[in-house]
Amino acid sequence: MQSIEDSIIIKIRAHGDGWCFTPSDFADIGSPAAVWTSLHRLARNGLIRRLAKGLYDQPKHDNRLGLLSPDPSAVASALSRGRGLRIQPTGAYAANLLGLSEQVPARVAFLTDGTPRQFHIGKQTIVLRRTTPKNMATAGHISGTVIQALRHIGKERTTTVQRDILRRRLGPADKKQLFKDRLLAPAWMRPWIAEIAAEGKPHA
């Protein structure tokens, strides 16, 4: 009969390097106390990495750089699963995810309908910022990331090139969802969303 630790390791390896997780991801394996104890022991023995209280990962390794920092989206996904939160990328990170910026910010922000928190992981800070229900209405959709990215860039700095990038990047289903959610965006953004979704004329 497999031990709880062995079962946890099998599940982690099935997800592969880079997976972030919380004890709740192993609720099917053992009691909360047993899972917490097993994760603590695995982290102490160097088999997994503890990122924060109740947050771990199976880190990726680079031959030159060593252990890599976790992907902020993987961290956010783990927190969302573990704490029943809705989370939406925002700011510079949303722009980076969509290819509108090549820079990964040291301070990565997500909007949430849960408790605001900060996680300091290596040189990176991941911020959960509580926001309004309207801002969370598009959480889980690419349209929410587009709206937050354009909001970060700003009305005066959004360019035709950036809108072309989004038009090429989004598939038909994403564009349909984006056009559907356009009324949740600021008024100045809506003509550009129609353009990106190919539902309107290009807006100079």
GROMACS .gro file of C-alpha atoms in nm:
model
  204
    1MET     CA    1   0.000   0.000   0.000
    2GLN     CA    2   0.139   0.339  -0.101
    3SER     CA    3   0.213   0.595   0.167
    4ILE     CA    4   0.060   0.941   0.151
    5GLU     CA    5   0.400   1.086   0.062
    6ASP     CA    6   0.445   0.842  -0.226
    7SER     CA    7   0.098   0.925  -0.359
    8ILE     CA    8   0.171   1.299  -0.336
    9ILE     CA    9   0.501   1.257  -0.522
   10ILE     CA   10   0.330   1.057  -0.799
   11LYS     CA   11   0.068   1.330  -0.843
   12ILE     CA   12   0.330   1.607  -0.848
   13ARG     CA   13   0.541   1.424  -1.107
   14ALA     CA   14   0.233   1.366  -1.322
   15HIS     CA   15   0.187   1.744  -1.346
   16GLY     CA   16   0.555   1.800  -1.424
   17ASP     CA   17   0.812   2.063  -1.337
   18GLY     CA   18   0.674   2.410  -1.282
   19TRP     CA   19   0.349   2.299  -1.119
   20CYS     CA   20   0.249   2.505  -0.814
   21PHE     CA   21   0.018   2.354  -0.556
   22THR     CA   22  -0.139   2.385  -0.214
   23PRO     CA   23  -0.242   2.113   0.034
   24SER     CA   24  -0.597   2.120  -0.103
   25ASP     CA   25  -0.469   1.972  -0.430
   26PHE     CA   26  -0.415   1.648  -0.239
   27ALA     CA   27  -0.747   1.631  -0.055
   28ASP     CA   28  -0.819   1.302  -0.233
   29ILE     CA   29  -0.504   1.144  -0.091
   30GLY     CA   30  -0.527   1.197   0.284
   31SER     CA   31  -0.653   1.407   0.571
   32PRO     CA   32  -0.552   1.775   0.582
   33ALA     CA   33  -0.315   1.712   0.874
   34ALA     CA   34  -0.149   1.417   0.702
   35VAL     CA   35  -0.108   1.609   0.375
   36TRP     CA   36   0.038   1.915   0.552
   37THR     CA   37   0.285   1.693   0.739
   38SER     CA   38   0.388   1.511   0.421
   39LEU     CA   39   0.441   1.834   0.225
   40HIS     CA   40   0.645   1.979   0.508
   41ARG     CA   41   0.866   1.670   0.513
   42LEU     CA   42   0.906   1.667   0.132
   43ALA     CA   43   1.007   2.033   0.134
   44ARG     CA   44   1.252   1.978   0.420
   45ASN     CA   45   1.412   1.694   0.224
   46GLY     CA   46   1.443   1.910  -0.088
   47LEU     CA   47   1.200   1.710  -0.302
   48ILE     CA   48   0.967   2.010  -0.346
   49ARG     CA   49   1.009   2.382  -0.283
   50ARG     CA   50   0.814   2.581  -0.025
   51LEU     CA   51   0.722   2.922  -0.170
   52ALA     CA   52   0.508   3.053   0.117
   53LYS     CA   53   0.291   2.911   0.392
   54GLY     CA   54   0.075   2.645   0.230
   55LEU     CA   55   0.219   2.711  -0.117
   56TYR     CA   56   0.472   2.486  -0.292
   57ASP     CA   57   0.606   2.402  -0.635
   58GLN     CA   58   0.803   2.143  -0.828
   59PRO     CA   59   1.060   2.389  -0.961
   60LYS     CA   60   1.198   2.396  -1.311
   61HIS     CA   61   1.574   2.367  -1.341
   62ASP     CA   62   1.803   2.537  -1.591
   63ASN     CA   63   2.155   2.402  -1.644
   64ARG     CA   64   2.301   2.752  -1.637
   65LEU     CA   65   2.068   2.939  -1.402
   66GLY     CA   66   1.981   2.661  -1.159
   67LEU     CA   67   1.634   2.658  -1.001
   68LEU     CA   68   1.399   2.897  -1.179
   69SER     CA   69   1.142   3.122  -1.015
   70PRO     CA   70   0.784   2.997  -1.044
   71ASP     CA   71   0.558   3.125  -1.319
   72PRO     CA   72   0.331   3.388  -1.158
   73SER     CA   73   0.032   3.245  -1.344
   74ALA     CA   74   0.103   2.902  -1.196
   75VAL     CA   75   0.118   3.058  -0.848
   76ALA     CA   76  -0.210   3.241  -0.909
   77SER     CA   77  -0.375   2.924  -1.036
   78ALA     CA   78  -0.269   2.732  -0.724
   79LEU     CA   79  -0.402   3.006  -0.497
   80SER     CA   80  -0.726   3.017  -0.692
   81ARG     CA   81  -0.779   2.642  -0.659
   82GLY     CA   82  -0.668   2.626  -0.297
   83ARG     CA   83  -0.868   2.920  -0.167
   84GLY     CA   84  -1.164   2.932  -0.401
   85LEU     CA   85  -1.067   3.272  -0.538
   86ARG     CA   86  -1.125   3.430  -0.874
   87ILE     CA   87  -0.806   3.590  -1.000
   88GLN     CA   88  -0.745   3.824  -1.293
   89PRO     CA   89  -0.402   3.933  -1.426
   90THR     CA   90  -0.365   4.309  -1.434
   91GLY     CA   91  -0.117   4.588  -1.505
   92ALA     CA   92   0.220   4.525  -1.667
   93TYR     CA   93   0.187   4.150  -1.624
   94ALA     CA   94  -0.137   4.139  -1.827
   95ALA     CA   95   0.042   4.330  -2.105
   96ASN     CA   96   0.333   4.084  -2.090
   97LEU     CA   97   0.104   3.780  -2.111
   98LEU     CA   98  -0.050   3.916  -2.430
   99GLY     CA   99   0.280   3.994  -2.598
  100LEU     CA  100   0.236   4.371  -2.568
  101SER     CA  101   0.546   4.399  -2.350
  102GLU     CA  102   0.857   4.182  -2.327
  103GLN     CA  103   0.932   4.281  -1.970
  104VAL     CA  104   0.818   4.058  -1.684
  105PRO     CA  105   0.765   4.295  -1.390
  106ALA     CA  106   0.929   4.220  -1.057
  107ARG     CA  107   0.597   4.307  -0.894
  108VAL     CA  108   0.320   4.100  -1.053
  109ALA     CA  109  -0.036   4.203  -0.975
  110PHE     CA  110  -0.361   4.007  -0.989
  111LEU     CA  111  -0.709   4.133  -0.913
  112THR     CA  112  -0.916   3.913  -0.683
  113ASP     CA  113  -1.251   3.894  -0.508
  114GLY     CA  114  -1.076   3.749  -0.203
  115THR     CA  115  -0.849   3.880   0.069
  116PRO     CA  116  -0.565   4.105  -0.054
  117ARG     CA  117  -0.223   3.952   0.005
  118GLN     CA  118   0.140   3.972  -0.100
  119PHE     CA  119   0.380   3.687  -0.160
  120HIS     CA  120   0.754   3.749  -0.178
  121ILE     CA  121   0.907   3.468  -0.381
  122GLY     CA  122   1.276   3.515  -0.447
  123LYS     CA  123   1.320   3.851  -0.617
  124GLN     CA  124   0.957   3.860  -0.726
  125THR     CA  125   0.652   3.994  -0.544
  126ILE     CA  126   0.308   3.861  -0.631
  127VAL     CA  127   0.025   4.087  -0.521
  128LEU     CA  128  -0.342   3.993  -0.487
  129ARG     CA  129  -0.539   4.318  -0.500
  130ARG     CA  130  -0.907   4.315  -0.405
  131THR     CA  131  -1.126   4.490  -0.658
  132THR     CA  132  -1.488   4.554  -0.755
  133PRO     CA  133  -1.730   4.289  -0.885
  134LYS     CA  134  -1.735   4.468  -1.224
  135ASN     CA  135  -1.360   4.422  -1.266
  136MET     CA  136  -1.394   4.055  -1.175
  137ALA     CA  137  -1.683   3.991  -1.414
  138THR     CA  138  -1.436   3.891  -1.687
  139ALA     CA  139  -1.205   3.683  -1.464
  140GLY     CA  140  -1.110   3.357  -1.629
  141HIS     CA  141  -1.160   3.499  -1.979
  142ILE     CA  142  -0.893   3.635  -2.213
  143SER     CA  143  -1.116   3.940  -2.249
  144GLY     CA  144  -1.041   4.033  -1.888
  145THR     CA  145  -0.668   4.018  -1.953
  146VAL     CA  146  -0.707   4.231  -2.267
  147ILE     CA  147  -0.911   4.495  -2.081
  148GLN     CA  148  -0.660   4.510  -1.796
  149ALA     CA  149  -0.363   4.529  -2.035
  150LEU     CA  150  -0.514   4.815  -2.235
  151ARG     CA  151  -0.611   4.993  -1.914
  152HIS     CA  152  -0.248   4.967  -1.800
  153ILE     CA  153  -0.110   5.098  -2.130
  154GLY     CA  154  -0.361   5.383  -2.130
  155LYS     CA  155  -0.577   5.564  -2.382
  156GLU     CA  156  -0.302   5.793  -2.508
  157ARG     CA  157  -0.034   5.524  -2.540
  158THR     CA  158  -0.229   5.240  -2.700
  159THR     CA  159  -0.106   5.199  -3.057
  160THR     CA  160  -0.229   5.042  -3.379
  161VAL     CA  161   0.064   4.800  -3.361
  162GLN     CA  162  -0.050   4.676  -3.019
  163ARG     CA  163  -0.406   4.631  -3.139
  164ASP     CA  164  -0.278   4.438  -3.441
  165ILE     CA  165  -0.082   4.209  -3.207
  166LEU     CA  166  -0.400   4.133  -3.015
  167ARG     CA  167  -0.599   4.076  -3.334
  168ARG     CA  168  -0.345   3.820  -3.453
  169ARG     CA  169  -0.302   3.658  -3.112
  170LEU     CA  170  -0.668   3.598  -3.027
  171GLY     CA  171  -0.859   3.312  -3.181
  172PRO     CA  172  -1.221   3.329  -3.301
  173ALA     CA  173  -1.366   3.215  -2.968
  174ASP     CA  174  -1.152   3.467  -2.776
  175LYS     CA  175  -1.262   3.747  -3.008
  176LYS     CA  176  -1.625   3.652  -2.968
  177GLN     CA  177  -1.590   3.662  -2.589
  178LEU     CA  178  -1.400   3.991  -2.605
  179PHE     CA  179  -1.672   4.156  -2.812
  180LYS     CA  180  -1.936   4.020  -2.575
  181ASP     CA  181  -1.754   4.170  -2.275
  182ARG     CA  182  -1.681   4.509  -2.435
  183LEU     CA  183  -1.948   4.685  -2.227
  184LEU     CA  184  -1.751   4.593  -1.914
  185ALA     CA  185  -1.456   4.796  -2.044
  186PRO     CA  186  -1.411   5.175  -2.014
  187ALA     CA  187  -1.596   5.367  -2.286
  188TRP     CA  188  -1.274   5.486  -2.453
  189MET     CA  189  -1.163   5.127  -2.501
  190ARG     CA  190  -1.477   4.990  -2.665
  191PRO     CA  191  -1.409   5.100  -3.028
  192TRP     CA  192  -1.065   4.940  -3.006
  193ILE     CA  193  -1.212   4.620  -2.864
  194ALA     CA  194  -1.454   4.611  -3.156
  195GLU     CA  195  -1.158   4.655  -3.390
  196ILE     CA  196  -0.956   4.380  -3.223
  197ALA     CA  197  -1.256   4.148  -3.233
  198ALA     CA  198  -1.303   4.230  -3.603
  199GLU     CA  199  -1.654   4.351  -3.530
  200GLY     CA  200  -1.591   4.712  -3.619
  201LYS     CA  201  -1.390   4.943  -3.839
  202PRO     CA  202  -1.026   5.024  -3.745
  203HIS     CA  203  -1.010   5.311  -3.505
  204ALA     CA  204  -0.725   5.553  -3.569
   0.00000   0.00000   0.00000
